[in-house]
Coordinates of C-alpha atoms in Angstrom, one line a residue:
Chain U
M1 CA 74.3 155.8 211.5
K2 CA 72.6 153.3 209.1
Q3 CA 73.8 150.4 211.3
D4 CA 72.2 152.0 214.3
I5 CA 68.9 152.5 212.7
I6 CA 68.8 149.0 211.4
N7 CA 69.8 147.6 214.8
H8 CA 67.0 149.6 216.3
I9 CA 64.3 148.1 214.2
L10 CA 65.7 144.7 214.4
M11 CA 65.0 142.4 217.3
H12 CA 67.8 140.2 218.8
R13 CA 70.2 143.0 218.8
D14 CA 72.4 141.3 221.3
D15 CA 72.8 138.2 219.1
V16 CA 76.4 138.4 217.9
V17 CA 75.9 135.9 215.1
K18 CA 72.9 137.9 214.0
R19 CA 74.8 141.1 214.0
E20 CA 77.4 139.6 211.7
H21 CA 74.6 138.5 209.4
I22 CA 73.1 141.9 209.5
Q23 CA 76.4 143.5 208.5
K24 CA 76.5 141.2 205.5
Y25 CA 72.9 142.1 204.7
I26 CA 73.6 145.8 204.8
E27 CA 76.5 145.4 202.4
M28 CA 74.2 143.4 200.1
A29 CA 71.5 146.0 200.4
D30 CA 73.9 148.8 199.6
G31 CA 74.4 147.2 196.2
S32 CA 70.7 146.7 195.6
S33 CA 69.0 149.0 193.1
A34 CA 65.7 149.0 195.0
T35 CA 66.9 151.2 197.7
L36 CA 68.2 153.8 195.3
Y37 CA 65.0 155.8 195.2
A38 CA 65.4 156.8 198.8
R39 CA 67.7 159.8 198.9
D40 CA 67.6 160.1 202.7
M41 CA 70.1 157.9 204.6
F42 CA 67.5 156.9 207.2
D43 CA 64.9 156.0 204.6
R44 CA 67.4 154.0 202.7
A45 CA 68.4 152.0 205.8
I46 CA 64.8 151.1 206.5
A47 CA 64.1 150.3 202.9
A48 CA 67.1 148.1 202.8
T49 CA 66.0 146.2 205.9
F50 CA 62.5 145.6 204.6
E51 CA 63.9 144.5 201.3
L52 CA 66.0 141.9 202.9
V53 CA 62.9 140.4 204.5
M54 CA 61.1 140.3 201.2
D55 CA 64.1 138.7 199.5
E56 CA 63.8 136.1 202.2
Q57 CA 67.2 137.0 203.5
L58 CA 65.8 137.9 206.9
D59 CA 63.1 136.3 209.0
P60 CA 60.1 138.8 209.0
W61 CA 59.9 138.2 212.8
D62 CA 63.3 139.7 213.1
I63 CA 61.8 143.1 212.3
D64 CA 60.4 145.0 215.2
L65 CA 57.6 146.9 213.5
V66 CA 56.7 148.8 216.7
S67 CA 60.2 150.0 217.1
F68 CA 60.2 151.0 213.4
S69 CA 57.0 153.0 213.7
R70 CA 58.4 154.8 216.8
Q71 CA 61.7 155.6 215.0
Y72 CA 60.0 156.8 211.8
L73 CA 57.5 159.1 213.6
K74 CA 60.4 160.5 215.7
K75 CA 62.4 161.2 212.5
I76 CA 59.4 163.0 210.9
R77 CA 58.9 165.1 213.9
Q78 CA 62.6 166.0 214.1
T79 CA 63.1 166.9 210.4
G80 CA 59.6 168.4 209.8
A81 CA 59.9 167.6 206.2
I82 CA 58.7 164.4 204.6
D83 CA 59.2 162.8 201.2
L84 CA 55.7 161.5 200.7
I85 CA 56.6 159.2 197.8
T86 CA 59.4 157.5 199.7
A87 CA 57.3 157.5 202.9
G88 CA 54.5 155.8 201.0
R89 CA 56.8 153.2 199.6
I90 CA 58.3 152.5 203.1
V91 CA 54.8 152.2 204.7
L92 CA 53.8 149.8 201.9
M93 CA 57.0 147.8 202.6
A94 CA 56.2 147.8 206.3
W95 CA 52.7 146.5 205.5
K96 CA 54.2 143.7 203.4
V97 CA 56.5 142.8 206.3
L98 CA 53.5 142.7 208.6
R99 CA 51.7 140.4 206.1
L100 CA 54.7 138.1 206.0
Q101 CA 54.7 138.1 209.8
S102 CA 51.1 137.1 210.0
D103 CA 51.4 134.5 207.3
H104 CA 54.3 133.0 209.2
M105 CA 52.3 133.0 212.4
V106 CA 49.3 131.2 210.7
T107 CA 51.6 128.5 209.3
V108 CA 53.2 127.9 212.7
L109 CA 49.8 127.7 214.3
E110 CA 48.5 125.3 211.7
R111 CA 51.5 123.1 212.1
K112 CA 51.0 123.1 215.8
E113 CA 47.4 122.0 215.4
Q114 CA 48.4 119.2 213.2
E115 CA 51.0 117.9 215.6
P116 CA 49.4 115.3 217.9
Q117 CA 48.7 116.8 221.2
P118 CA 50.5 115.0 224.0
L119 CA 48.2 112.6 225.7
W120 CA 49.8 112.9 229.1
D121 CA 50.4 116.0 231.0
E122 CA 53.0 115.7 233.6
I123 CA 54.5 112.7 235.3
P124 CA 53.8 112.9 239.0
D125 CA 56.7 113.2 241.4
W126 CA 55.9 109.9 243.2
Y127 CA 57.0 108.1 240.1
M128 CA 60.5 109.5 240.2
E129 CA 61.9 106.2 241.4
D130 CA 64.5 105.4 238.7
D131 CA 63.3 102.4 236.7
E132 CA 59.7 103.2 237.1
Y133 CA 60.1 106.8 236.2
L134 CA 62.1 105.8 233.2
F135 CA 59.5 103.2 232.1
T136 CA 56.5 105.5 232.6
R137 CA 58.2 108.4 230.8
T138 CA 59.3 106.3 227.9
V139 CA 55.9 104.7 227.4
I140 CA 54.2 108.0 227.5
E141 CA 56.6 109.9 225.3
Q142 CA 57.7 107.2 222.9
G143 CA 55.0 104.6 222.8
P144 CA 54.2 101.2 224.3
P145 CA 56.6 98.3 224.4
I146 CA 53.9 95.9 223.5
E147 CA 52.5 95.2 220.0
E148 CA 49.5 93.3 218.7
K149 CA 50.3 90.0 217.2
V150 CA 48.7 89.3 213.9
R151 CA 47.1 85.9 213.6
R152 CA 45.1 84.2 210.9
Q153 CA 41.5 85.4 210.8
G154 CA 40.2 82.7 208.6
E155 CA 37.4 80.3 208.8
R156 CA 37.9 77.1 207.0
K157 CA 36.3 75.9 203.8
V158 CA 33.3 73.6 204.0
T159 CA 33.8 70.2 202.6
L160 CA 31.6 68.2 200.3
V161 CA 31.0 65.7 203.0
E162 CA 29.7 68.5 205.2
L163 CA 27.4 69.6 202.4
I164 CA 26.0 66.1 202.2
N165 CA 25.6 65.9 206.0
A166 CA 23.8 69.2 205.9
F167 CA 21.5 67.8 203.2
E168 CA 20.8 64.8 205.3
E169 CA 20.1 66.9 208.3
V170 CA 17.8 69.3 206.5
R171 CA 15.9 66.3 205.0
D172 CA 15.5 65.0 208.6
D173 CA 14.4 68.5 209.6
L174 CA 11.7 68.5 206.9
E175 CA 10.6 65.0 207.8
Q176 CA 10.3 66.0 211.4
R177 CA 8.3 69.1 210.5
E178 CA 6.0 67.0 208.3
K179 CA 5.5 64.6 211.2
R180 CA 4.8 67.5 213.5
Q181 CA 2.3 68.9 211.1
R182 CA 0.5 65.5 210.8
R183 CA 0.5 65.3 214.5
R184 CA -0.9 68.8 214.8
T185 CA -3.6 67.9 212.3
R186 CA -4.5 64.8 214.2
E187 CA -4.6 66.8 217.4
Q188 CA -6.8 69.4 215.8
E189 CA -9.2 66.7 214.7
R190 CA -9.2 65.2 218.2
L191 CA -10.0 68.6 219.8
A192 CA -12.8 69.2 217.3
A193 CA -14.3 65.8 218.2
Q194 CA -13.9 66.6 221.9
A195 CA -15.7 69.9 221.4
E196 CA -18.6 68.1 219.7
R197 CA -18.8 65.7 222.6
D198 CA -18.7 68.6 225.1
V199 CA -21.7 70.1 223.3
G200 CA -23.5 66.8 223.7
D201 CA -22.8 67.1 227.5
N202 CA -25.6 69.8 227.8
A203 CA -27.4 66.9 229.4
H204 CA -25.2 67.6 232.4
Q205 CA -27.1 70.7 233.1
E206 CA -30.3 68.7 233.4
D207 CA -28.4 66.2 235.7
V208 CA -27.7 69.1 238.1
E209 CA -31.3 70.1 238.3
E210 CA -32.4 66.5 238.8
E211 CA -29.8 66.2 241.6
I212 CA -31.1 69.3 243.4
R213 CA -34.6 67.8 243.3
Q214 CA -33.4 64.6 244.7
V215 CA -31.4 66.2 247.5
L216 CA -34.4 68.4 248.5
A217 CA -36.7 65.3 248.5
K218 CA -34.3 63.4 250.8
L219 CA -34.2 66.4 253.2
S220 CA -37.9 66.8 253.1
K221 CA -38.4 63.3 254.3
L222 CA -36.5 64.1 257.5
N223 CA -39.1 66.6 258.6
G224 CA -36.6 69.3 259.6
R225 CA -34.2 66.9 261.3
A226 CA -30.5 67.8 260.7
I227 CA -28.2 65.2 259.1
P228 CA -24.5 65.1 258.4
L229 CA -23.6 66.0 254.9
Q230 CA -21.9 62.6 254.3
E231 CA -25.2 60.8 254.8
L232 CA -26.6 62.5 251.7
C233 CA -23.8 60.9 249.6
S234 CA -24.5 57.3 249.1
Q235 CA -21.2 56.5 247.3
R236 CA -18.9 59.1 248.7
D237 CA -16.9 59.4 245.5
R238 CA -15.5 62.8 244.5
Q239 CA -17.9 63.4 241.7
E240 CA -21.0 62.7 243.9
M241 CA -19.7 64.8 246.7
V242 CA -19.3 67.7 244.3
M243 CA -22.8 67.2 242.9
V244 CA -24.4 67.0 246.3
L245 CA -22.4 70.0 247.7
S246 CA -23.2 72.2 244.7
S247 CA -26.9 71.2 245.0
L248 CA -26.8 72.1 248.7
L249 CA -25.2 75.4 248.0
F250 CA -27.8 76.2 245.4
L251 CA -30.6 75.3 247.9
A252 CA -29.0 77.3 250.7
R253 CA -28.9 80.3 248.4
E254 CA -32.6 79.8 247.7
H255 CA -33.1 79.7 251.6
K256 CA -34.6 76.3 251.3
I257 CA -32.1 74.7 253.6
V258 CA -29.7 75.5 256.4
L259 CA -26.1 74.5 256.4
W260 CA -23.7 74.7 259.3
Q261 CA -20.5 73.2 260.7
E262 CA -19.6 72.4 264.2
N263 CA -15.9 73.0 265.0
F264 CA -14.4 74.8 262.0
P265 CA -12.6 73.6 259.9
Y266 CA -12.7 69.9 260.4
G267 CA -16.1 69.4 262.2
T268 CA -19.1 67.7 260.6
I269 CA -21.2 69.7 258.2
Y270 CA -24.9 69.4 259.0
V271 CA -27.9 70.1 256.7
K272 CA -31.6 70.5 257.5
N273 CA -34.8 71.5 255.7
R274 CA -35.7 75.1 256.5
H275 CA -39.5 74.7 256.0
H276 CA -39.8 72.3 258.9
D277 CA -37.7 74.5 261.1
G278 CA -40.5 76.8 262.1
T279 CA -38.4 79.8 261.5
Chain P
M1 CA 62.9 66.7 209.2
T2 CA 59.6 65.4 207.8
A3 CA 57.7 64.3 210.8
P4 CA 54.0 64.0 209.9
E5 CA 53.3 64.8 213.6
E6 CA 54.9 68.2 213.1
R7 CA 52.7 68.8 210.1
I8 CA 49.6 67.7 211.9
V9 CA 50.2 70.1 214.8
E10 CA 51.1 72.8 212.2
A11 CA 47.7 72.2 210.6
A12 CA 46.0 72.6 213.9
L13 CA 47.7 75.9 214.8
F14 CA 47.2 77.3 211.3
S15 CA 43.5 76.6 211.2
A16 CA 42.8 77.7 214.8
G17 CA 44.1 81.2 214.2
R18 CA 44.3 81.7 218.0
P19 CA 46.5 80.5 220.8
L20 CA 45.8 76.8 221.6
A21 CA 46.5 75.0 224.9
I22 CA 48.2 71.7 224.5
E23 CA 45.1 70.0 225.7
E24 CA 43.1 71.5 222.9
I25 CA 45.5 70.2 220.4
V26 CA 45.6 66.8 221.9
E27 CA 41.8 66.7 221.7
A28 CA 41.7 67.8 218.1
V29 CA 44.3 65.6 216.6
P30 CA 45.2 61.9 216.8
L31 CA 48.4 62.4 218.8
T32 CA 49.5 61.8 222.3
R33 CA 50.3 64.7 224.5
R34 CA 54.0 63.8 224.4
K35 CA 54.0 63.8 220.6
V36 CA 52.2 67.1 220.5
E37 CA 54.7 68.6 222.9
R38 CA 57.6 67.3 220.8
A39 CA 56.0 68.5 217.6
L40 CA 55.5 72.0 219.1
A41 CA 59.1 72.3 220.1
A42 CA 60.3 71.2 216.6
L43 CA 57.9 73.6 214.9
M44 CA 59.0 76.6 217.0
E45 CA 62.6 75.7 216.2
D46 CA 61.9 75.2 212.5
Y47 CA 60.0 78.4 212.1
A48 CA 62.6 80.3 214.1
Q49 CA 65.4 79.1 211.8
R50 CA 63.4 79.8 208.6
G51 CA 62.5 83.2 210.1
G52 CA 66.1 84.0 210.8
A53 CA 66.8 83.4 207.1
D54 CA 63.7 85.5 206.2
Q55 CA 62.2 82.5 204.6
T56 CA 58.8 82.8 206.3
A57 CA 56.6 85.6 207.4
M58 CA 55.2 83.5 210.2
E59 CA 56.4 82.1 213.5
V60 CA 55.2 79.5 216.0
A61 CA 55.4 81.0 219.5
R62 CA 54.2 80.7 223.0
A63 CA 51.4 83.0 224.0
G64 CA 50.8 82.9 227.7
D65 CA 50.5 79.2 228.5
K66 CA 49.4 78.5 224.9
Y67 CA 50.9 78.1 221.5
V68 CA 50.1 80.1 218.4
M69 CA 51.0 80.6 214.8
Q70 CA 51.3 84.3 214.0
L71 CA 53.1 86.8 211.8
R72 CA 56.7 87.7 212.8
S73 CA 56.8 91.3 214.2
A74 CA 58.7 92.4 211.1
Y75 CA 55.6 91.6 209.0
A76 CA 52.8 92.4 211.4
D77 CA 52.1 95.7 209.6
Y78 CA 51.4 94.0 206.3
G79 CA 48.7 91.8 207.9
K80 CA 47.0 94.3 210.2
K81 CA 44.8 95.8 207.6
L82 CA 43.6 92.5 206.3
S83 CA 43.0 90.9 209.7
G84 CA 41.0 94.0 210.8
M85 CA 42.8 94.6 214.1
E86 CA 44.2 97.6 215.8
V87 CA 44.0 98.5 219.4
P88 CA 44.5 102.3 219.4
L89 CA 47.9 103.6 220.5
H90 CA 46.6 105.5 223.6
L91 CA 45.1 102.2 224.9
L92 CA 48.3 100.3 224.3
K93 CA 50.2 102.9 226.3
T94 CA 47.9 102.7 229.3
L95 CA 47.8 98.9 229.0
S96 CA 51.5 98.6 229.0
L97 CA 51.7 100.8 232.1
I98 CA 49.2 98.6 233.9
A99 CA 51.0 95.5 232.8
Y100 CA 54.2 96.9 234.3
Y101 CA 52.8 98.1 237.6
Q102 CA 50.1 95.5 238.2
P103 CA 48.4 94.9 240.5
V104 CA 47.8 98.6 240.4
T105 CA 44.8 100.7 241.6
Q106 CA 42.8 102.8 239.2
A107 CA 43.6 105.7 241.6
D108 CA 47.3 105.3 241.1
M109 CA 46.9 105.0 237.4
K110 CA 44.8 108.2 237.4
D111 CA 47.7 110.0 239.0
M112 CA 49.9 108.7 236.2
V113 CA 47.7 109.3 233.1
G114 CA 44.9 111.6 234.3
G115 CA 41.2 111.4 234.2
K116 CA 41.0 109.6 230.9
I117 CA 42.0 106.4 232.8
Y118 CA 38.3 105.8 233.4
D119 CA 37.5 105.5 229.7
H120 CA 40.7 103.5 229.1
V121 CA 39.9 101.0 231.9
K122 CA 36.4 100.6 230.5
E123 CA 37.6 100.0 227.0
L124 CA 40.4 97.7 228.0
G125 CA 38.0 95.7 230.1
E126 CA 35.7 95.4 227.2
L127 CA 38.5 94.2 225.0
G128 CA 39.2 91.5 227.6
F129 CA 42.7 92.7 228.5
L130 CA 42.0 93.8 232.1
R131 CA 40.5 92.2 235.2
V132 CA 38.9 95.0 237.3
R133 CA 38.0 94.3 240.9
D134 CA 36.5 96.6 243.5
H135 CA 39.2 97.8 246.0
G136 CA 37.8 100.1 248.6
R137 CA 36.8 103.2 246.9
T138 CA 38.8 102.6 243.8
K139 CA 39.4 99.5 241.6
M140 CA 42.3 97.1 241.4
L141 CA 43.6 96.5 237.9
E142 CA 45.3 93.4 236.6
A143 CA 46.1 91.9 233.2
T144 CA 44.1 88.9 232.1
T145 CA 45.4 85.7 230.6
Y146 CA 44.0 86.9 227.3
F147 CA 46.3 89.9 227.5
Y148 CA 49.4 87.6 227.7
E149 CA 48.0 85.5 224.8
Y150 CA 47.0 88.4 222.6
F151 CA 50.3 90.2 222.9
G152 CA 52.3 87.0 222.6
F153 CA 54.1 87.0 225.9
D154 CA 55.9 83.7 226.4
T155 CA 55.1 83.7 230.1
T156 CA 52.4 84.8 232.6
D157 CA 54.9 85.5 235.3
R158 CA 54.5 89.1 236.3
D159 CA 58.1 89.7 237.3
K160 CA 59.3 88.3 234.1
I161 CA 56.9 90.4 232.2
K162 CA 58.1 93.5 234.0
E163 CA 61.7 92.6 233.2
Y164 CA 60.8 92.1 229.5
L165 CA 58.9 95.4 229.3
K166 CA 61.9 97.2 230.9
K167 CA 64.3 95.6 228.5
R168 CA 62.1 96.6 225.5
I169 CA 61.9 100.1 226.7
K170 CA 65.7 100.3 227.1
G171 CA 66.0 99.1 223.5
Q172 CA 63.6 101.9 222.5
R173 CA 65.5 104.7 224.0
Chain Y
M1 CA 64.9 82.8 197.4
T2 CA 64.6 85.4 200.1
A3 CA 62.5 88.1 198.4
P4 CA 61.0 90.3 201.1
E5 CA 58.1 90.9 198.6
E6 CA 57.3 87.3 198.8
R7 CA 57.2 87.5 202.6
I8 CA 55.0 90.6 202.5
V9 CA 52.4 88.9 200.3
E10 CA 52.7 85.7 202.4
A11 CA 51.9 87.9 205.5
A12 CA 48.9 89.3 203.7
L13 CA 47.5 85.9 202.7
F14 CA 48.2 84.4 206.1
S15 CA 46.4 87.1 208.1
A16 CA 43.4 87.5 205.8
G17 CA 42.6 83.8 206.1
R18 CA 40.4 84.0 203.0
P19 CA 40.9 84.1 199.3
L20 CA 42.2 87.6 198.2
A21 CA 41.9 89.2 194.8
I22 CA 45.2 90.7 193.6
E23 CA 43.6 94.2 193.9
E24 CA 43.0 93.5 197.6
I25 CA 46.6 92.6 198.2
V26 CA 47.8 95.6 196.2
E27 CA 45.7 97.8 198.4
A28 CA 46.9 96.3 201.7
V29 CA 50.6 96.2 201.1
P30 CA 53.2 98.7 199.7
L31 CA 53.8 96.8 196.4
T32 CA 52.9 97.3 192.8
R33 CA 50.5 94.9 191.1
R34 CA 53.4 93.5 189.1
K35 CA 55.4 92.7 192.2
V36 CA 52.4 91.2 193.9
E37 CA 51.8 88.9 190.9
R38 CA 55.4 87.8 190.8
A39 CA 55.4 87.2 194.6
L40 CA 52.2 85.1 194.3
A41 CA 53.7 83.0 191.6
A42 CA 56.9 82.5 193.6
L43 CA 54.9 81.7 196.8
M44 CA 52.8 79.0 195.0
E45 CA 55.9 77.5 193.6
D46 CA 57.8 77.5 197.0
Y47 CA 54.9 76.1 198.9
A48 CA 54.3 73.4 196.3
Q49 CA 57.9 72.3 196.5
R50 CA 57.9 72.3 200.3
G51 CA 54.5 70.5 200.3
G52 CA 55.9 67.9 197.9
A53 CA 58.6 67.2 200.5
D54 CA 56.0 67.2 203.3
Q55 CA 57.7 70.2 204.9
T56 CA 54.6 72.3 205.3
A57 CA 51.0 71.6 206.0
M58 CA 49.9 74.6 204.0
E59 CA 49.7 75.6 200.3
V60 CA 49.2 78.8 198.4
A61 CA 46.6 78.2 195.7
R62 CA 44.3 79.9 193.3
A63 CA 40.6 80.0 194.1
G64 CA 38.8 81.3 191.1
D65 CA 40.4 84.7 190.4
K66 CA 41.7 84.9 193.9
Y67 CA 44.6 83.5 195.9
V68 CA 44.5 81.8 199.2
M69 CA 46.7 80.2 201.9
Q70 CA 45.1 77.1 203.1
L71 CA 45.7 73.6 204.4
R72 CA 46.8 71.0 201.9
S73 CA 44.0 68.5 201.5
A74 CA 46.1 65.8 203.3
Y75 CA 46.0 67.9 206.5
A76 CA 42.5 69.5 206.1
D77 CA 41.0 67.0 208.6
Y78 CA 43.4 68.0 211.4
G79 CA 42.2 71.6 211.3
K80 CA 38.5 71.0 211.1
K81 CA 37.7 70.7 214.8
L82 CA 39.6 73.9 215.6
S83 CA 38.3 76.4 213.1
G84 CA 34.9 77.8 212.4
M85 CA 33.1 76.9 209.1
E86 CA 33.1 79.5 206.3
V87 CA 29.5 78.6 205.5
P88 CA 27.4 78.3 208.7
L89 CA 25.3 75.1 209.0
H90 CA 21.9 76.8 208.5
L91 CA 23.1 78.2 205.2
L92 CA 24.7 75.0 204.2
K93 CA 21.4 73.2 204.7
T94 CA 19.5 75.6 202.5
L95 CA 22.3 75.4 199.9
S96 CA 22.2 71.7 199.8
L97 CA 18.4 71.7 199.2
I98 CA 18.8 74.2 196.4
A99 CA 21.7 72.1 194.9
Y100 CA 19.4 69.1 194.9
Y101 CA 16.2 70.7 193.6
Q102 CA 17.7 73.3 191.2
P103 CA 16.6 75.1 189.2
V104 CA 14.1 75.9 191.9
T105 CA 12.1 79.0 192.6
Q106 CA 12.4 81.0 195.8
A107 CA 8.7 80.5 196.3
D108 CA 9.1 76.7 196.3
M109 CA 12.0 77.0 198.6
K110 CA 9.9 79.2 200.9
D111 CA 7.3 76.4 201.2
M112 CA 10.2 74.1 202.2
V113 CA 12.2 76.1 204.7
G114 CA 10.0 79.1 205.5
G115 CA 10.4 82.9 205.5
K116 CA 14.1 82.7 206.4
I117 CA 14.8 81.7 202.7
Y118 CA 15.0 85.4 201.8
D119 CA 17.9 86.0 204.1
H120 CA 19.6 82.8 203.1
V121 CA 19.3 83.5 199.4
K122 CA 20.8 86.9 199.9
E123 CA 23.7 85.5 202.0
L124 CA 24.4 82.6 199.7
G125 CA 24.4 85.0 196.7
E126 CA 27.0 87.1 198.5
L127 CA 29.1 84.1 199.1
G128 CA 29.0 83.4 195.4
F129 CA 27.2 80.1 195.5
L130 CA 23.9 81.1 194.0
R131 CA 22.8 82.6 190.7
V132 CA 19.5 84.4 191.2
R133 CA 17.3 85.4 188.3
D134 CA 13.9 87.1 188.2
H135 CA 11.2 84.6 187.4
G136 CA 7.7 86.2 187.2
R137 CA 6.9 87.3 190.7
T138 CA 9.5 85.1 192.3
K139 CA 13.2 84.3 191.7
M140 CA 14.8 81.3 190.1
L141 CA 17.7 79.9 192.0
E142 CA 20.7 77.9 190.7
A143 CA 24.1 76.9 191.8
T144 CA 27.1 78.8 190.3
T145 CA 30.2 77.4 188.7
Y146 CA 32.0 78.6 191.9
F147 CA 29.7 76.3 193.9
Y148 CA 30.9 73.3 191.9
E149 CA 34.5 74.3 192.2
Y150 CA 34.2 75.0 195.9
F151 CA 32.9 71.6 196.7
G152 CA 35.1 69.9 194.2
F153 CA 32.5 68.5 191.9
D154 CA 34.1 67.4 188.7
T155 CA 31.0 68.2 186.7
T156 CA 28.4 71.0 186.4
D157 CA 25.8 68.6 185.1
R158 CA 22.9 69.1 187.5
D159 CA 21.4 65.7 187.1
K160 CA 24.7 64.1 188.0
I161 CA 24.9 66.3 191.1
K162 CA 21.5 65.2 192.1
E163 CA 22.3 61.5 191.5
Y164 CA 25.5 62.0 193.4
L165 CA 23.8 63.6 196.4
K166 CA 21.1 60.9 196.4
K167 CA 23.7 58.1 196.2
R168 CA 26.0 59.6 198.9
I169 CA 23.0 59.9 201.2
K170 CA 21.9 56.3 200.6
G171 CA 25.5 55.1 201.1
Q172 CA 25.6 57.0 204.4
R173 CA 22.4 55.7 205.8

């Protein structure tokens, strides 16, 4: 009877090896003092089983606590009587087994988390060709067949000669910089002098006004006859052309003359005095 | 043998700390190409012998089409920390697969290793190990010369590299 | 002797490519301080012997409190073209000026080289070449003992250094 009860609350009942072990455990448990408090054969069998777990003789997961609960309730219903002290002890033991089960579970889960997760999932069928399949699988499961080569990382020492060369170079650098600075100073001085001269060129403004007067005087002498622009420039150099042209533009804006061109853009530009135009 | 030419080439390899083409050595030292070649062969032989007797931690080896002084594999781990290198394992795996299957499309590689291939290809490209070309809607992946040099392959012939990788894997199993 | 400990420390020195304090080596490799010290002594001895027979272009040497694998001076020139300088030229220029004018204030140096002096002083201080002391509102700059060691001056007499620099420059011109 005891064997049956134990078998019921144990998992892996079909495992022959385990059954042999269990027989041994039962014999051990019979000699144990801890089970003596249970007078009932049934209680004693359960207590013996739980005790084996707590003595680390049995894996806590070998106990089927659900089956145990069912059996225990059935027994209470059948007998109607219950030894509360023994029942209390057995429930406490069952709780301890449950604790062991959950501790065991946590340890297993933690170990699983620590284990590196496989990087590759499954090897696709199209790689089943022998050598290639073997290669791919071995690389993925066991690691790469290549390794980094370790080479010297060093940079070399600097020599005294290089220090001296550096000194020479930096002295050249400094000399060059001084030269550049001197050149910059000279340039600044030159620019300052130029600025001064430019201020003196205010006379230029007066030149322009004089030029306008002269151009107008020339045109007035023509009594309203038109003349080509070139004829107003006696020397035809660039500067004179600019002077004459800007004078004419000024006079045209003042409506003192008329300017026109035959055949744009290369035709001759004509000028005439507006006051003799009669318009 | 106490050939000063061997020492001169040894000095060049030691100070460069990277694979050198024969031309680079010829430019840097006062030796003819012929002498440099002879010195390289002698150096490789000498280092191999001394390495065999565990009398040196280094070796002189071919790396792609170049020559390099580096730690023997057995001692690589002791130098990694100090030389500040380490290509992460997951990249090494992907890279060795690409080296085996090359030229291979990113799409095919995705079938093999999954969606993380995009990150891997990007990182491997940045490290200089992969040449990535557009190929229709996907990309074509190939190992660079730098890959052969960095990982110390003594050839750039793809078939030979495939053979080598296959052999290494068989040793691993 | 084929002590793997010696090889491990050799691997560390080779890959770092810069002088390492014993503590740095102890941190980077799985050896006790005692074993690292013993390996360093053995390495220096081995390299010195092989160097004496011209069987290596390198040496393992002390640099202040640190240890370094570097080219023997006889081969230093052959490596120059191929490796980057530890002190970049712009810093080297400033350093040479300070070495010439020292003790010199940061303010005076600023007049000479401009606002970049602040960065330069910081970097040169970090490289161990400058001693920087407060001096009123500015700083007083001087070369350190390490500076003299590094450039192989056989004296720390400032005037002599100045004379030396002046003479060398005149000789070069």
